[in-house]
Every structure is written in C-alpha cells, then in structure tokens.
mmCIF file of C-alpha atoms in Angstrom:
data_model
loop_
_atom_site.group_PDB
_atom_site.id
_atom_site.type_symbol
_atom_site.label_atom_id
_atom_site.label_comp_id
_atom_site.label_asym_id
_atom_site.label_seq_id
_atom_site.Cartn_x
_atom_site.Cartn_y
_atom_site.Cartn_z
ATOM 1 C CA UNK D 1 -6.476 33.597 -14.371
ATOM 2 C CA UNK D 2 -8.386 30.338 -14.764
ATOM 3 C CA UNK D 3 -9.833 28.918 -11.552
ATOM 4 C CA UNK D 4 -9.753 25.119 -11.331
ATOM 5 C CA UNK D 5 -11.106 22.692 -8.766
ATOM 6 C CA UNK D 6 -7.609 21.767 -7.561
ATOM 7 C CA UNK D 7 -4.150 23.313 -7.544
ATOM 8 C CA UNK D 8 -1.147 21.953 -5.648
ATOM 9 C CA UNK D 9 1.210 24.864 -6.317
ATOM 10 C CA UNK D 10 0.197 27.103 -3.367
ATOM 11 C CA UNK D 11 0.689 24.178 -0.985
ATOM 12 C CA UNK D 12 4.000 23.249 -2.592
ATOM 13 C CA UNK D 13 5.264 26.805 -2.224
ATOM 14 C CA UNK D 14 4.499 26.654 1.501
ATOM 15 C CA UNK D 15 5.918 23.161 2.055
ATOM 16 C CA UNK D 16 8.656 23.222 -0.588
ATOM 17 C CA UNK D 17 11.617 22.951 1.735
ATOM 18 C CA UNK D 18 10.171 19.976 3.582
ATOM 19 C CA UNK D 19 9.309 18.198 0.316
ATOM 20 C CA UNK D 20 12.784 18.737 -1.104
ATOM 21 C CA UNK D 21 14.305 17.588 2.179
ATOM 22 C CA UNK D 22 12.247 14.399 1.925
ATOM 23 C CA UNK D 23 13.713 13.743 -1.525
ATOM 24 C CA UNK D 24 17.249 14.405 -0.265
ATOM 25 C CA UNK D 25 16.660 12.076 2.707
ATOM 26 C CA UNK D 26 15.814 9.208 0.372
ATOM 27 C CA UNK D 27 18.468 9.893 -2.259
ATOM 28 C CA UNK D 28 21.206 10.002 0.375
ATOM 29 C CA UNK D 29 19.937 6.970 2.311
ATOM 30 C CA UNK D 30 21.602 4.322 0.182
ATOM 31 C CA UNK D 31 18.348 2.398 -0.287
ATOM 32 C CA UNK D 32 15.822 3.407 -2.964
ATOM 33 C CA UNK D 33 13.315 0.532 -2.830
ATOM 34 C CA UNK D 34 11.410 -0.763 0.247
ATOM 35 C CA UNK D 35 13.735 1.042 2.632
ATOM 36 C CA UNK D 36 13.341 2.883 5.903
ATOM 37 C CA UNK D 37 10.977 5.520 4.540
ATOM 38 C CA UNK D 38 8.413 2.919 3.461
ATOM 39 C CA UNK D 39 8.788 0.987 6.733
ATOM 40 C CA UNK D 40 8.446 4.147 8.815
ATOM 41 C CA UNK D 41 5.418 5.398 6.904
ATOM 42 C CA UNK D 42 3.744 2.019 7.249
ATOM 43 C CA UNK D 43 4.296 2.054 11.019
ATOM 44 C CA UNK D 44 3.105 5.637 11.405
ATOM 45 C CA UNK D 45 0.027 5.284 9.208
ATOM 46 C CA UNK D 46 -1.000 2.077 10.990
ATOM 47 C CA UNK D 47 -0.448 3.682 14.391
ATOM 48 C CA UNK D 48 -2.575 6.700 13.529
ATOM 49 C CA UNK D 49 -5.464 4.353 12.774
ATOM 50 C CA UNK D 50 -4.885 1.977 15.680
ATOM 51 C CA UNK D 51 -4.432 -0.868 13.196
ATOM 52 C CA UNK D 52 -1.755 -3.568 13.387
ATOM 53 C CA UNK D 53 -0.463 -3.465 9.832
ATOM 54 C CA UNK D 54 -0.052 -1.104 6.893
ATOM 55 C CA UNK D 55 1.299 -2.305 3.557
ATOM 56 C CA UNK D 56 2.392 0.422 1.155
ATOM 57 C CA UNK D 57 1.644 -0.137 -2.539
ATOM 58 C CA UNK D 58 2.099 1.764 -5.753
ATOM 59 C CA UNK D 59 -1.395 3.236 -6.211
ATOM 60 C CA UNK D 60 -4.940 3.183 -4.919
ATOM 61 C CA UNK D 61 -6.240 0.877 -7.637
ATOM 62 C CA UNK D 62 -3.761 -1.813 -6.670
ATOM 63 C CA UNK D 63 -4.548 -1.187 -3.005
ATOM 64 C CA UNK D 64 -8.107 -2.297 -3.780
ATOM 65 C CA UNK D 65 -7.004 -5.145 -6.054
ATOM 66 C CA UNK D 66 -4.403 -6.580 -3.686
ATOM 67 C CA UNK D 67 -6.714 -6.056 -0.724
ATOM 68 C CA UNK D 68 -9.374 -8.137 -2.432
ATOM 69 C CA UNK D 69 -6.889 -10.858 -3.385
ATOM 70 C CA UNK D 70 -5.497 -11.012 0.145
ATOM 71 C CA UNK D 71 -9.067 -11.488 1.391
ATOM 72 C CA UNK D 72 -9.432 -14.462 -0.935
ATOM 73 C CA UNK D 73 -11.460 -12.840 -3.722
ATOM 74 C CA UNK D 74 -10.956 -14.255 -7.186
ATOM 75 C CA UNK D 75 -12.626 -15.652 -10.323
ATOM 76 C CA UNK D 76 -16.196 -16.779 -9.771
ATOM 77 C CA UNK D 77 -16.746 -14.496 -6.770
ATOM 78 C CA UNK D 78 -18.999 -11.447 -6.571
ATOM 79 C CA UNK D 79 -18.112 -8.165 -4.868
ATOM 80 C CA UNK D 80 -20.925 -5.763 -3.964
ATOM 81 C CA UNK D 81 -20.127 -2.088 -4.387
ATOM 82 C CA UNK D 82 -21.561 1.106 -5.917
ATOM 83 C CA UNK D 83 -21.559 2.591 -9.408
ATOM 84 C CA UNK D 84 -21.353 6.177 -8.114
ATOM 85 C CA UNK D 85 -17.587 6.038 -7.639
ATOM 86 C CA UNK D 86 -14.361 6.592 -9.518
ATOM 87 C CA UNK D 87 -13.945 3.825 -12.089
ATOM 88 C CA UNK D 88 -10.722 2.442 -10.493
ATOM 89 C CA UNK D 89 -12.783 0.913 -7.676
ATOM 90 C CA UNK D 90 -14.546 -1.297 -10.195
ATOM 91 C CA UNK D 91 -11.506 -1.785 -12.433
ATOM 92 C CA UNK D 92 -9.740 -3.277 -9.411
ATOM 93 C CA UNK D 93 -12.595 -5.727 -8.756
ATOM 94 C CA UNK D 94 -12.682 -6.732 -12.413
ATOM 95 C CA UNK D 95 -8.912 -7.298 -12.495
ATOM 96 C CA UNK D 96 -9.174 -9.994 -9.803
ATOM 97 C CA UNK D 97 -11.523 -11.987 -12.028
ATOM 98 C CA UNK D 98 -14.441 -11.340 -9.679
ATOM 99 C CA UNK D 99 -17.742 -9.804 -10.794
ATOM 100 C CA UNK D 100 -18.751 -6.334 -9.567
ATOM 101 C CA UNK D 101 -22.354 -6.178 -8.334
ATOM 102 C CA UNK D 102 -23.830 -2.691 -7.946
ATOM 103 C CA UNK D 103 -26.317 -1.296 -5.457
ATOM 104 C CA UNK D 104 -27.803 2.181 -5.480
ATOM 105 C CA UNK D 105 -26.885 5.092 -3.228
ATOM 106 C CA UNK D 106 -28.735 7.419 -0.881
ATOM 107 C CA UNK D 107 -30.009 10.552 -2.577
ATOM 108 C CA UNK D 108 -28.911 12.898 0.207
ATOM 109 C CA UNK D 109 -25.418 11.588 1.003
ATOM 110 C CA UNK D 110 -24.564 9.831 -2.305
ATOM 111 C CA UNK D 111 -23.244 6.936 -0.169
ATOM 112 C CA UNK D 112 -23.964 3.207 -0.533
ATOM 113 C CA UNK D 113 -27.549 2.352 0.400
ATOM 114 C CA UNK D 114 -26.856 -0.456 2.845
ATOM 115 C CA UNK D 115 -30.550 -1.417 2.836
ATOM 116 C CA UNK D 116 -30.096 -2.533 -0.782
ATOM 117 C CA UNK D 117 -27.082 -4.725 -0.054
ATOM 118 C CA UNK D 118 -29.020 -7.603 1.528
ATOM 119 C CA UNK D 119 -31.069 -8.110 -1.656
ATOM 120 C CA UNK D 120 -27.885 -8.176 -3.762
ATOM 121 C CA UNK D 121 -26.195 -10.985 -1.796
ATOM 122 C CA UNK D 122 -26.041 -14.338 -3.596
ATOM 123 C CA UNK D 123 -24.207 -17.616 -2.911
ATOM 124 C CA UNK D 124 -21.329 -16.221 -5.007
ATOM 125 C CA UNK D 125 -20.925 -13.050 -2.917
ATOM 126 C CA UNK D 126 -17.510 -12.984 -1.246
ATOM 127 C CA UNK D 127 -16.884 -9.384 -0.230
ATOM 128 C CA UNK D 128 -18.647 -6.078 0.427
ATOM 129 C CA UNK D 129 -16.763 -3.032 -0.851
ATOM 130 C CA UNK D 130 -18.168 0.250 0.531
ATOM 131 C CA UNK D 131 -16.780 3.482 -0.918
ATOM 132 C CA UNK D 132 -16.385 6.264 1.636
ATOM 133 C CA UNK D 133 -17.274 8.872 -0.944
ATOM 134 C CA UNK D 134 -16.347 12.566 -1.152
ATOM 135 C CA UNK D 135 -15.038 12.624 2.428
ATOM 136 C CA UNK D 136 -17.510 10.782 4.630
ATOM 137 C CA UNK D 137 -18.187 7.193 5.627
ATOM 138 C CA UNK D 138 -20.777 4.608 4.684
ATOM 139 C CA UNK D 139 -22.983 3.207 7.484
ATOM 140 C CA UNK D 140 -20.488 0.552 8.547
ATOM 141 C CA UNK D 141 -22.537 -0.705 11.490
ATOM 142 C CA UNK D 142 -25.288 -1.859 9.150
ATOM 143 C CA UNK D 143 -22.825 -3.203 6.611
ATOM 144 C CA UNK D 144 -20.789 -5.032 9.234
ATOM 145 C CA UNK D 145 -23.892 -6.741 10.575
ATOM 146 C CA UNK D 146 -24.764 -7.964 7.071
ATOM 147 C CA UNK D 147 -21.223 -9.244 6.572
ATOM 148 C CA UNK D 148 -21.266 -11.178 9.846
ATOM 149 C CA UNK D 149 -24.669 -12.666 9.141
ATOM 150 C CA UNK D 150 -23.639 -13.930 5.711
ATOM 151 C CA UNK D 151 -19.993 -14.781 6.419
ATOM 152 C CA UNK D 152 -18.603 -12.100 4.097
ATOM 153 C CA UNK D 153 -15.456 -10.004 4.221
ATOM 154 C CA UNK D 154 -15.451 -6.192 4.041
ATOM 155 C CA UNK D 155 -12.865 -4.087 2.221
ATOM 156 C CA UNK D 156 -13.252 -0.339 2.768
ATOM 157 C CA UNK D 157 -12.364 1.947 -0.137
ATOM 158 C CA UNK D 158 -10.941 4.938 1.739
ATOM 159 C CA UNK D 159 -9.372 6.757 -1.208
ATOM 160 C CA UNK D 160 -11.510 9.826 -0.506
ATOM 161 C CA UNK D 161 -11.726 9.678 3.281
ATOM 162 C CA UNK D 162 -8.319 10.183 4.919
ATOM 163 C CA UNK D 163 -9.050 11.573 8.380
ATOM 164 C CA UNK D 164 -12.807 10.976 8.239
ATOM 165 C CA UNK D 165 -14.531 9.257 11.144
ATOM 166 C CA UNK D 166 -17.887 7.624 11.824
ATOM 167 C CA UNK D 167 -19.108 7.514 15.407
ATOM 168 C CA UNK D 168 -15.531 8.247 16.442
ATOM 169 C CA UNK D 169 -14.005 5.410 14.417
ATOM 170 C CA UNK D 170 -11.578 6.371 11.626
ATOM 171 C CA UNK D 171 -12.253 5.384 8.054
ATOM 172 C CA UNK D 172 -10.177 2.292 7.402
ATOM 173 C CA UNK D 173 -10.749 0.651 10.786
ATOM 174 C CA UNK D 174 -14.244 -0.778 10.342
ATOM 175 C CA UNK D 175 -13.693 -3.699 7.950
ATOM 176 C CA UNK D 176 -11.356 -6.637 7.448
ATOM 177 C CA UNK D 177 -9.025 -4.437 5.415
ATOM 178 C CA UNK D 178 -9.005 -0.938 3.926
ATOM 179 C CA UNK D 179 -7.550 0.469 0.718
ATOM 180 C CA UNK D 180 -6.160 4.014 0.485
ATOM 181 C CA UNK D 181 -4.970 6.115 -2.431
ATOM 182 C CA UNK D 182 -2.365 8.859 -2.082
ATOM 183 C CA UNK D 183 -2.929 10.360 -5.520
ATOM 184 C CA UNK D 184 -1.915 14.055 -5.453
ATOM 185 C CA UNK D 185 -5.485 15.411 -5.131
ATOM 186 C CA UNK D 186 -6.319 13.309 -2.057
ATOM 187 C CA UNK D 187 -6.722 14.664 1.456
ATOM 188 C CA UNK D 188 -3.375 12.969 2.112
ATOM 189 C CA UNK D 189 -1.645 12.999 -1.259
ATOM 190 C CA UNK D 190 1.902 12.646 -2.508
ATOM 191 C CA UNK D 191 3.566 14.047 -5.642
ATOM 192 C CA UNK D 192 2.602 11.131 -7.872
ATOM 193 C CA UNK D 193 0.895 7.788 -7.319
ATOM 194 C CA UNK D 194 0.823 5.830 -4.079
ATOM 195 C CA UNK D 195 -1.454 3.646 -2.010
ATOM 196 C CA UNK D 196 -1.693 1.448 1.073
ATOM 197 C CA UNK D 197 -3.781 -1.280 2.656
ATOM 198 C CA UNK D 198 -4.574 -1.413 6.377
ATOM 199 C CA UNK D 199 -5.449 -4.617 8.191
ATOM 200 C CA UNK D 200 -5.204 -6.153 11.645
ATOM 201 C CA UNK D 201 -5.297 -9.680 10.223
ATOM 202 C CA UNK D 202 -1.785 -11.159 10.189
ATOM 203 C CA UNK D 203 -2.663 -13.627 7.427
ATOM 204 C CA UNK D 204 -3.919 -10.791 5.208
ATOM 205 C CA UNK D 205 -0.848 -8.708 6.054
ATOM 206 C CA UNK D 206 1.555 -11.467 5.007
ATOM 207 C CA UNK D 207 -0.386 -12.123 1.823
ATOM 208 C CA UNK D 208 -0.300 -8.425 0.911
ATOM 209 C CA UNK D 209 3.449 -8.239 1.425
ATOM 210 C CA UNK D 210 3.945 -11.174 -0.919
ATOM 211 C CA UNK D 211 1.483 -9.907 -3.504
ATOM 212 C CA UNK D 212 3.120 -6.475 -3.801
ATOM 213 C CA UNK D 213 6.573 -8.059 -4.260
ATOM 214 C CA UNK D 214 6.262 -10.651 -7.049
ATOM 215 C CA UNK D 215 4.684 -13.170 -4.656
ATOM 216 C CA UNK D 216 8.026 -13.511 -2.862
ATOM 217 C CA UNK D 217 8.926 -13.920 0.793
ATOM 218 C CA UNK D 218 12.611 -14.224 -0.076
ATOM 219 C CA UNK D 219 14.337 -12.698 -3.092
ATOM 220 C CA UNK D 220 14.035 -14.710 -6.289
ATOM 221 C CA UNK D 221 11.568 -17.311 -4.867
ATOM 222 C CA UNK D 222 7.868 -16.946 -5.651
ATOM 223 C CA UNK D 223 5.492 -18.581 -3.144
ATOM 224 C CA UNK D 224 2.146 -17.041 -4.146
ATOM 225 C CA UNK D 225 0.434 -16.253 -7.429
ATOM 226 C CA UNK D 226 -1.100 -14.307 -9.093
ATOM 227 C CA UNK D 227 1.427 -11.746 -7.953
ATOM 228 C CA UNK D 228 2.522 -8.219 -8.794
ATOM 229 C CA UNK D 229 5.234 -5.602 -8.530
ATOM 230 C CA UNK D 230 3.222 -3.021 -6.611
ATOM 231 C CA UNK D 231 5.664 -1.438 -4.171
ATOM 232 C CA UNK D 232 5.243 2.020 -2.669
ATOM 233 C CA UNK D 233 8.131 4.213 -3.795
ATOM 234 C CA UNK D 234 10.582 5.392 -1.125
ATOM 235 C CA UNK D 235 10.365 9.053 -2.160
ATOM 236 C CA UNK D 236 6.580 9.075 -1.988
ATOM 237 C CA UNK D 237 6.673 7.275 1.359
ATOM 238 C CA UNK D 238 9.000 9.900 2.831
ATOM 239 C CA UNK D 239 6.843 12.737 1.488
ATOM 240 C CA UNK D 240 3.777 11.032 2.961
ATOM 241 C CA UNK D 241 5.498 10.720 6.348
ATOM 242 C CA UNK D 242 5.967 14.494 6.462
ATOM 243 C CA UNK D 243 2.462 15.234 5.191
ATOM 244 C CA UNK D 244 0.849 12.755 7.596
ATOM 245 C CA UNK D 245 1.941 15.041 10.447
ATOM 246 C CA UNK D 246 -0.077 17.828 8.804
ATOM 247 C CA UNK D 247 -3.169 15.751 8.023
ATOM 248 C CA UNK D 248 -5.262 17.271 10.810
ATOM 249 C CA UNK D 249 -4.369 20.766 9.578
ATOM 250 C CA UNK D 250 -5.340 19.822 6.013
ATOM 251 C CA UNK D 251 -8.708 18.536 7.232
ATOM 252 C CA UNK D 252 -9.331 21.669 9.303
ATOM 253 C CA UNK D 253 -8.560 23.861 6.284
ATOM 254 C CA UNK D 254 -10.931 21.863 4.081
ATOM 255 C CA UNK D 255 -13.691 22.204 6.651
ATOM 256 C CA UNK D 256 -13.125 25.953 6.754
ATOM 257 C CA UNK D 257 -13.533 26.095 2.965
ATOM 258 C CA UNK D 258 -16.712 24.020 3.249
ATOM 259 C CA UNK D 259 -18.077 26.369 5.919
ATOM 260 C CA UNK D 260 -17.520 29.391 3.663
ATOM 261 C CA UNK D 261 -19.330 27.654 0.816
ATOM 262 C CA UNK D 262 -22.219 26.716 3.086
ATOM 263 C CA UNK D 263 -22.571 30.291 4.264
ATOM 264 C CA UNK D 264 -22.088 31.902 0.867
ATOM 265 C CA UNK D 265 -24.343 29.577 -1.122
ATOM 266 C CA UNK D 266 -27.276 29.011 1.185
ATOM 267 C CA UNK D 267 -30.684 29.858 -0.244
ATOM 268 C CA UNK D 268 -29.394 29.718 -3.823
ATOM 269 C CA UNK D 269 -31.181 26.569 -4.971
ATOM 270 C CA UNK D 270 -28.015 24.486 -4.881
ATOM 271 C CA UNK D 271 -28.220 21.283 -2.846
ATOM 272 C CA UNK D 272 -25.157 21.502 -0.597
ATOM 273 C CA UNK D 273 -23.328 18.580 1.036
ATOM 274 C CA UNK D 274 -24.332 17.683 4.583
ATOM 275 C CA UNK D 275 -22.576 15.244 6.921
ATOM 276 C CA UNK D 276 -24.852 12.322 7.758
ATOM 277 C CA UNK D 277 -25.516 11.463 11.401
ATOM 278 C CA UNK D 278 -22.384 10.109 13.051
ATOM 279 C CA UNK D 279 -20.030 11.285 10.315
ATOM 280 C CA UNK D 280 -17.201 13.798 10.508
ATOM 281 C CA UNK D 281 -16.815 14.959 6.910
ATOM 282 C CA UNK D 282 -13.354 15.825 5.542
ATOM 283 C CA UNK D 283 -14.578 17.283 2.202
ATOM 284 C CA UNK D 284 -12.212 15.584 -0.203
ATOM 285 C CA UNK D 285 -14.413 17.208 -2.827
ATOM 286 C CA UNK D 286 -17.270 19.658 -2.336
ATOM 287 C CA UNK D 287 -20.069 18.198 -4.448
ATOM 288 C CA UNK D 288 -23.270 20.190 -5.019
ATOM 289 C CA UNK D 289 -26.383 19.392 -7.009
ATOM 290 C CA UNK D 290 -28.654 21.344 -9.358
ATOM 291 C CA UNK D 291 -31.042 20.211 -12.144
ATOM 292 C CA UNK D 292 -29.556 22.781 -14.561
ATOM 293 C CA UNK D 293 -25.992 21.739 -13.909
ATOM 294 C CA UNK D 294 -24.730 21.935 -17.466
ATOM 295 C CA UNK D 295 -25.988 25.486 -17.980
ATOM 296 C CA UNK D 296 -24.281 26.518 -14.761
ATOM 297 C CA UNK D 297 -20.970 24.956 -15.762
ATOM 298 C CA UNK D 298 -21.053 26.613 -19.196
ATOM 299 C CA UNK D 299 -21.774 30.026 -17.685
ATOM 300 C CA UNK D 300 -18.939 29.678 -15.171
ATOM 301 C CA UNK D 301 -16.503 28.453 -17.817
ATOM 302 C CA UNK D 302 -17.172 31.666 -19.736
ATOM 303 C CA UNK D 303 -15.812 33.427 -16.630
ATOM 304 C CA UNK D 304 -12.703 31.173 -16.535
ATOM 305 C CA UNK D 305 -14.055 29.098 -13.649
ATOM 306 C CA UNK D 306 -13.629 25.477 -14.735
ATOM 307 C CA UNK D 307 -15.400 23.056 -12.413
ATOM 308 C CA UNK D 308 -15.539 19.282 -12.355
ATOM 309 C CA UNK D 309 -18.177 16.538 -12.302
ATOM 310 C CA UNK D 310 -17.557 13.716 -9.842
ATOM 311 C CA UNK D 311 -18.715 11.600 -11.637
ATOM 312 C CA UNK D 312 -20.396 12.245 -15.010
ATOM 313 C CA UNK D 313 -20.875 8.574 -15.983
ATOM 314 C CA UNK D 314 -22.002 5.908 -13.523
ATOM 315 C CA UNK D 315 -19.666 2.956 -13.890
ATOM 316 C CA UNK D 316 -22.472 0.543 -14.802
ATOM 317 C CA UNK D 317 -23.307 2.677 -17.871
ATOM 318 C CA UNK D 318 -19.766 2.609 -19.301
ATOM 319 C CA UNK D 319 -19.165 0.508 -22.399
ATOM 320 C CA UNK D 320 -16.228 -1.184 -20.691
ATOM 321 C CA UNK D 321 -18.667 -2.744 -18.236
ATOM 322 C CA UNK D 322 -21.528 -3.428 -20.647
ATOM 323 C CA UNK D 323 -20.879 -7.157 -20.178
ATOM 324 C CA UNK D 324 -22.292 -6.867 -16.645
ATOM 325 C CA UNK D 325 -25.729 -6.387 -18.183
ATOM 326 C CA UNK D 326 -27.094 -3.367 -16.305
ATOM 327 C CA UNK D 327 -29.909 -1.690 -18.223
ATOM 328 C CA UNK D 328 -30.667 2.013 -18.104
ATOM 329 C CA UNK D 329 -32.709 2.699 -14.996
ATOM 330 C CA UNK D 330 -31.161 -0.133 -13.008
ATOM 331 C CA UNK D 331 -29.761 2.325 -10.431
ATOM 332 C CA UNK D 332 -32.144 5.295 -10.625
ATOM 333 C CA UNK D 333 -30.637 7.449 -7.865
ATOM 334 C CA UNK D 334 -27.095 7.000 -9.159
ATOM 335 C CA UNK D 335 -28.191 7.819 -12.712
ATOM 336 C CA UNK D 336 -30.129 10.912 -11.635
ATOM 337 C CA UNK D 337 -27.206 12.233 -9.600
ATOM 338 C CA UNK D 338 -24.815 11.904 -12.541
ATOM 339 C CA UNK D 339 -26.889 14.463 -14.443
ATOM 340 C CA UNK D 340 -26.958 17.054 -11.649
ATOM 341 C CA UNK D 341 -23.830 16.916 -9.478
ATOM 342 C CA UNK D 342 -20.670 18.996 -9.830
ATOM 343 C CA UNK D 343 -17.680 19.883 -7.700
ATOM 344 C CA UNK D 344 -16.497 23.286 -6.520
ATOM 345 C CA UNK D 345 -12.823 24.165 -5.935
ATOM 346 C CA UNK D 346 -11.626 22.392 -2.784
ATOM 347 C CA UNK D 347 -8.102 22.127 -1.412
ATOM 348 C CA UNK D 348 -6.506 23.308 1.858
ATOM 349 C CA UNK D 349 -4.540 26.182 0.308
ATOM 350 C CA UNK D 350 -7.490 27.548 -1.691
ATOM 351 C CA UNK D 351 -7.181 31.337 -1.307
ATOM 352 C CA UNK D 352 -10.182 32.973 0.347
ATOM 353 C CA UNK D 353 -10.410 35.571 -2.429
ATOM 354 C CA UNK D 354 -10.593 32.832 -5.074
ATOM 355 C CA UNK D 355 -13.318 31.045 -3.152
ATOM 356 C CA UNK D 356 -15.252 34.285 -2.773
ATOM 357 C CA UNK D 357 -15.001 34.868 -6.531
ATOM 358 C CA UNK D 358 -16.459 31.399 -7.146
ATOM 359 C CA UNK D 359 -19.290 32.046 -4.672
ATOM 360 C CA UNK D 360 -20.072 35.413 -6.226
ATOM 361 C CA UNK D 361 -20.054 34.029 -9.758
ATOM 362 C CA UNK D 362 -22.246 31.084 -8.753
ATOM 363 C CA UNK D 363 -24.787 33.335 -7.034
ATOM 364 C CA UNK D 364 -24.949 35.534 -10.112
ATOM 365 C CA UNK D 365 -25.454 32.600 -12.474
ATOM 366 C CA UNK D 366 -28.031 30.920 -10.250
ATOM 367 C CA UNK D 367 -30.032 34.117 -9.870
ATOM 368 C CA UNK D 368 -30.337 34.402 -13.647
ATOM 369 C CA UNK D 369 -31.674 30.885 -14.234
#
C-alpha cells in the first residue's frame, strides 16, 4: 500500500451518511444556486469568526481576487505578499492587474517577515496580503500597525489556517477582509472547490456580492465591472455547514498527529515545525526541513511512502512571473527553504499505524545519511 500525504477516503467512510444527506438536502430543496445552504453557511461561518459578513465564492483563488477588487485594488497598484506560498495567491493578485511585490520569510516559521514589509512599501502600494502559512498566523499586530501608518488595506490569505488563532484572535479577523479556500485538502474542506471572503465592512460586503454574481444587484442588470460568475455551489455549502460543526475535532486530531511526529522524530536531525509565540497552530500541513531532502524523499519513495514538497519553486522564480524581474538570490531565505522543506502525511483520519510506519521509515533513512 502506497502512503501519501493526504487521503480523504477514511474520513468519507466515517462521515458518508452525513455527506450524502447534505447532497439530498440540496437536491430536494428546489433551489440549486445561491439558496438556503449558501445563506446558512455564510451566516454560520461569519458567526464563528465574530465577523459581520461572509460571502461564499467558487474557490480560494477567486476569494483572494474578489477580496482584492472589493478593497479597491486594480491596475497600477502594488500588493505586498510572499513568494513562499501556493501560486494561486500570486495568480489572484496578477489577475486584478496589480503587481505582486515579494518580501522574504522568517527562517524558523516560514511566515512573512513583517520587518521587511516597511522597506517594500512604495507610493503605489495599496494592500498587504499576509499568508497564514501551513496552519499558523503571520504577526498581524506588526502588519496592522504598518497598514495604519501608511493608509493601506490588509487582506488575509487564510486558505491554510481554518481554526488557527493568534493571541486569541481567529485567522480571518485581523484585517480588512480575509480569503478562505475550501479545497478538499484544507482543514475545512469540501468535496471539490469552494471559497469565501470574510469582512465587517458593509461596503466591501456589497461589492463582493456584486462581483461574484456578474456585477449584478438585480437579475440581468450589471452595476459593477470587472465582474465574475464566482458563486459558491449549494452542495458544497451544505457539506461545509456539516463539516464546520466538526472543525474543532478536525483541529484536535491534526494536533494529535503533530504531537506524535514531534515525539517520534525528535533528535533525528529534522527541523520540526514549532508554533511561534502567540500562535495556536492547526497543522494544515506538517512541514519539516533537512539539507538532504531529496535523498530522503527518494529513499522513502522506494518504500512506497510518497511525500510532498510545499513548495518546491518559490513563486518569484517561476517563468510565469519572470516579468516581475526578481533575480536569483532576491529572497535568500525563501530560496533556501525551497531546497530543504517537505511535508509528512497530515490529515485528521490518518491511522496511527500508518503514521508510525512513516516515523520508523524516516528514522531509519535519517540514521543512514
């Protein structure tokens, strides 16, 4: 049996009846688009975060894109973010016509180095886009102070941080708006694509609702462009409603997996993830670091343990973003991490015996290096 970093089937087997009931609820409701399931999920997700508004959209990339547009970001603007992220963060910025501007990350947490943000601000800077990476939050106190001082907006990318908190404040509640992805692998994931934007700004809320629905406030009449068809699907919304009630249990299970890794892999030479001060980590992925990463991955693959690299190519080094003009060495920490990091299996239903096999195999490989 091949061991992979993620597998939804054990969870589906456990929750199958509830998932199928969610589908039946929608199919028998008489409304398949922007119906009661979407409205209810939006209310419940907003309430969990103590935020006034949630707008469901079709995926996490468009959550970022529409969030930026609703905050007034467009051609000629700059958005400061990181290169150590999934490419969709930057694709979304680029699709608004704005220019992504990258800062480096901290070597220990892999999170945005907020000390570097001040030097990256220019007269064209419109928005700061922190990525709450791998399951824990960026230093939002420092970032918020910079935003206030320079009159900038803040959009949190929370795709990897459902349930995470910083100093008691949930991810998604510390900026002007926050983008979430509900891709199947996420801490809160559906059975396909989905996303949402949180905000307590009524103007931003109304703009988002127009932008996700062809720019319309009434059917057939467009009042705002550029606009999109980016609606959250009813079936995914109903599944998310059910799974939202289990979010705390998912987080607890992930933390238990992380604890077993920490215990089983200490003193092996691997650099293991550590929550930074003030953060409650939810371990969306369990990312470790070793200078001989590729040898380790090859040895494990020979034992049918196929691990992942999150992420092997910093965004600023990709040919699709060569026009931004970042030379090799521009972000030294980000570039060094990309050569050494890799992810271990992490999901709430990961069987203990599978995790123990991974730990045992890793210890064996590491001891032979």
